[in-house]
Amino acid sequence: MTGPKKPKDFLREGRHDRLLREWIHDPYKSKSKPPEPTVCPDCGALFQHGRWQWGASPASAHEELCPACQRIRDEVPGGFLTLRGDFFAAHKDEVMNLVHNVEERAKKEHPLERIMKIEESEDGVLITFTDAHLTRGVGEAIHHAFKGELDFRYTEEDASLRVNWAR
């Protein structure tokens, strides 16, 4: 014997008559894969086996800018990291060495993850990256090593990540 039917909960059930706004995707991610093998004429990265990687390119390889070089050429960062504070000013060399070490490790495995530019000001340093993942990784590495305040903000307008660290 079965019990009485449970009434529908219309407050919790989703509406089926409305359009959902799609998440804004990164405009620098290719809509289609380049022909294999493809080499980037600027950095030498090779698109092979479905991904960009470092390696020797065959003489017959197709040439096309990789997404990272396209971002650098267009000056459109995928991430921004701002470093500030008295501690940062006193230990700037140590913090910047960590930034470069994390970038170097990431770039070995992922050619599209790079530092674009480092700009110094009176307040601190602004570092721009080609990729939001690297931006987040560097911010987390600095926070892990030196503590301080870490703040992440993803902006939908330009599909980028803004990370602020201060101590």
Tab-separated table of C-alpha atoms in Angstrom:
chain	number	residue	atom	x	y	z
A	1	MET	CA	0.000	0.000	0.000
A	2	THR	CA	1.330	3.403	-0.892
A	3	GLY	CA	0.797	6.590	1.072
A	4	PRO	CA	-0.869	9.777	-0.109
A	5	LYS	CA	0.811	11.674	-2.962
A	6	LYS	CA	3.014	14.541	-1.902
A	7	PRO	CA	1.850	17.900	-3.257
A	8	LYS	CA	4.171	19.605	-5.716
A	9	ASP	CA	6.429	22.274	-4.279
A	10	PHE	CA	6.112	25.025	-6.895
A	11	LEU	CA	8.441	27.347	-4.994
A	12	ARG	CA	11.324	24.911	-5.338
A	13	GLU	CA	10.568	23.695	-8.837
A	14	GLY	CA	12.300	25.610	-11.625
A	15	ARG	CA	10.426	27.449	-14.341
A	16	HIS	CA	10.593	25.955	-17.771
A	17	ASP	CA	9.359	28.960	-19.734
A	18	ARG	CA	12.336	31.303	-19.324
A	19	LEU	CA	15.669	31.557	-21.037
A	20	LEU	CA	18.737	31.223	-18.899
A	21	ARG	CA	21.588	33.593	-19.559
A	22	GLU	CA	24.651	31.690	-20.680
A	23	TRP	CA	27.948	32.118	-18.879
A	24	ILE	CA	30.264	34.455	-20.751
A	25	HIS	CA	33.177	32.423	-22.004
A	26	ASP	CA	36.724	33.539	-22.682
A	27	PRO	CA	36.822	35.097	-26.175
A	28	TYR	CA	40.439	33.946	-26.582
A	29	LYS	CA	39.570	30.279	-26.287
A	30	SER	CA	39.315	28.878	-29.801
A	31	LYS	CA	35.877	27.927	-31.066
A	32	SER	CA	37.501	25.177	-33.105
A	33	LYS	CA	40.777	23.339	-32.923
A	34	PRO	CA	43.585	24.390	-35.263
A	35	PRO	CA	44.887	21.788	-37.700
A	36	GLU	CA	47.503	19.465	-36.248
A	37	PRO	CA	50.359	20.173	-36.029
A	38	THR	CA	50.178	23.963	-35.628
A	39	VAL	CA	53.041	26.090	-34.339
A	40	CYS	CA	52.825	29.595	-32.906
A	41	PRO	CA	55.211	31.854	-34.862
A	42	ASP	CA	55.791	34.117	-31.817
A	43	CYS	CA	56.545	31.714	-28.957
A	44	GLY	CA	57.076	28.383	-30.709
A	45	ALA	CA	54.324	26.526	-28.808
A	46	LEU	CA	52.990	23.529	-30.698
A	47	PHE	CA	49.341	22.453	-30.973
A	48	GLN	CA	49.431	18.688	-31.141
A	49	HIS	CA	47.344	15.858	-29.671
A	50	GLY	CA	44.528	18.306	-28.914
A	51	ARG	CA	46.450	20.839	-26.813
A	52	TRP	CA	49.150	23.491	-26.856
A	53	GLN	CA	52.495	22.180	-25.613
A	54	TRP	CA	56.210	22.763	-25.913
A	55	GLY	CA	58.093	20.635	-28.397
A	56	ALA	CA	59.861	20.513	-31.716
A	57	SER	CA	57.596	21.392	-34.593
A	58	PRO	CA	57.726	19.582	-37.920
A	59	ALA	CA	58.704	21.629	-40.972
A	60	SER	CA	55.236	21.125	-42.462
A	61	ALA	CA	53.411	22.565	-39.425
A	62	HIS	CA	50.642	25.096	-39.946
A	63	GLU	CA	51.356	28.531	-38.376
A	64	GLU	CA	48.834	30.291	-36.134
A	65	LEU	CA	49.123	32.517	-33.065
A	66	CYS	CA	48.407	30.686	-29.840
A	67	PRO	CA	45.734	32.247	-27.563
A	68	ALA	CA	48.413	33.530	-25.137
A	69	CYS	CA	50.357	35.359	-27.847
A	70	GLN	CA	47.093	36.748	-29.235
A	71	ARG	CA	46.235	38.138	-25.766
A	72	ILE	CA	49.716	39.655	-25.461
A	73	ARG	CA	49.465	41.213	-28.926
A	74	ASP	CA	45.977	42.623	-28.188
A	75	GLU	CA	47.006	43.679	-24.650
A	76	VAL	CA	43.970	41.941	-23.119
A	77	PRO	CA	44.976	40.164	-19.881
A	78	GLY	CA	43.147	37.146	-18.532
A	79	GLY	CA	44.082	38.074	-14.969
A	80	PHE	CA	45.379	40.928	-12.836
A	81	LEU	CA	47.344	40.541	-9.605
A	82	THR	CA	47.910	43.593	-7.402
A	83	LEU	CA	50.554	43.371	-4.668
A	84	ARG	CA	50.602	46.061	-1.941
A	85	GLY	CA	51.518	46.862	1.613
A	86	ASP	CA	54.442	47.658	3.871
A	87	PHE	CA	55.466	44.000	4.099
A	88	PHE	CA	55.484	43.750	0.313
A	89	ALA	CA	57.620	46.886	0.015
A	90	ALA	CA	60.133	45.457	2.507
A	91	HIS	CA	60.195	41.954	0.933
A	92	LYS	CA	59.537	42.806	-2.699
A	93	ASP	CA	62.419	40.744	-4.105
A	94	GLU	CA	61.323	37.592	-2.247
A	95	VAL	CA	57.691	37.958	-3.318
A	96	MET	CA	58.615	38.657	-6.942
A	97	ASN	CA	60.972	35.638	-6.992
A	98	LEU	CA	58.040	33.494	-5.884
A	99	VAL	CA	55.859	35.009	-8.637
A	100	HIS	CA	58.464	34.158	-11.289
A	101	ASN	CA	59.042	30.646	-9.904
A	102	VAL	CA	55.310	29.804	-9.940
A	103	GLU	CA	54.974	31.181	-13.477
A	104	GLU	CA	58.011	29.223	-14.686
A	105	ARG	CA	56.652	25.953	-13.241
A	106	ALA	CA	53.211	26.528	-14.769
A	107	LYS	CA	54.590	27.573	-18.155
A	108	LYS	CA	56.602	24.335	-18.478
A	109	GLU	CA	53.401	22.290	-18.454
A	110	HIS	CA	50.937	24.873	-19.845
A	111	PRO	CA	52.395	27.154	-22.549
A	112	LEU	CA	49.317	29.413	-22.499
A	113	GLU	CA	49.915	30.435	-18.855
A	114	ARG	CA	52.330	33.369	-18.788
A	115	ILE	CA	53.066	36.744	-17.257
A	116	MET	CA	52.240	39.511	-19.724
A	117	LYS	CA	53.515	42.608	-17.964
A	118	ILE	CA	54.764	43.832	-14.571
A	119	GLU	CA	54.020	47.464	-13.751
A	120	GLU	CA	55.407	49.148	-10.652
A	121	SER	CA	53.791	52.146	-8.966
A	122	GLU	CA	54.065	53.981	-5.660
A	123	ASP	CA	51.302	51.765	-4.201
A	124	GLY	CA	52.807	48.438	-5.233
A	125	VAL	CA	52.970	46.218	-8.296
A	126	LEU	CA	50.380	45.200	-10.897
A	127	ILE	CA	51.093	41.967	-12.754
A	128	THR	CA	48.984	40.940	-15.744
A	129	PHE	CA	48.659	37.326	-16.863
A	130	THR	CA	47.434	35.540	-19.970
A	131	ASP	CA	45.305	33.157	-17.906
A	132	ALA	CA	43.017	33.400	-14.869
A	133	HIS	CA	44.221	30.039	-13.507
A	134	LEU	CA	47.807	31.245	-13.266
A	135	THR	CA	46.644	34.501	-11.664
A	136	ARG	CA	44.810	32.556	-8.977
A	137	GLY	CA	47.713	30.122	-8.506
A	138	VAL	CA	50.259	32.896	-8.010
A	139	GLY	CA	47.961	34.731	-5.584
A	140	GLU	CA	47.407	31.565	-3.550
A	141	ALA	CA	51.156	30.775	-3.513
A	142	ILE	CA	51.951	34.264	-2.187
A	143	HIS	CA	49.223	33.975	0.453
A	144	HIS	CA	50.468	30.527	1.494
A	145	ALA	CA	54.078	31.702	1.792
A	146	PHE	CA	53.621	35.180	3.274
A	147	LYS	CA	50.038	35.208	4.673
A	148	GLY	CA	48.315	38.605	4.412
A	149	GLU	CA	44.938	39.458	2.863
A	150	LEU	CA	43.918	37.826	-0.401
A	151	ASP	CA	40.856	38.827	-2.423
A	152	PHE	CA	39.516	37.319	-5.693
A	153	ARG	CA	37.050	39.060	-8.016
A	154	TYR	CA	35.907	37.592	-11.307
A	155	THR	CA	34.614	40.183	-13.749
A	156	GLU	CA	32.086	38.910	-16.286
A	157	GLU	CA	32.440	41.974	-18.532
A	158	ASP	CA	35.959	41.148	-19.682
A	159	ALA	CA	36.097	37.473	-18.543
A	160	SER	CA	39.098	38.077	-16.282
A	161	LEU	CA	40.123	37.533	-12.688
A	162	ARG	CA	41.327	40.318	-10.388
A	163	VAL	CA	43.373	39.205	-7.394
A	164	ASN	CA	44.525	41.600	-4.675
A	165	TRP	CA	47.097	40.705	-2.034
A	166	ALA	CA	48.256	43.014	0.722
A	167	ARG	CA	50.352	42.755	3.836
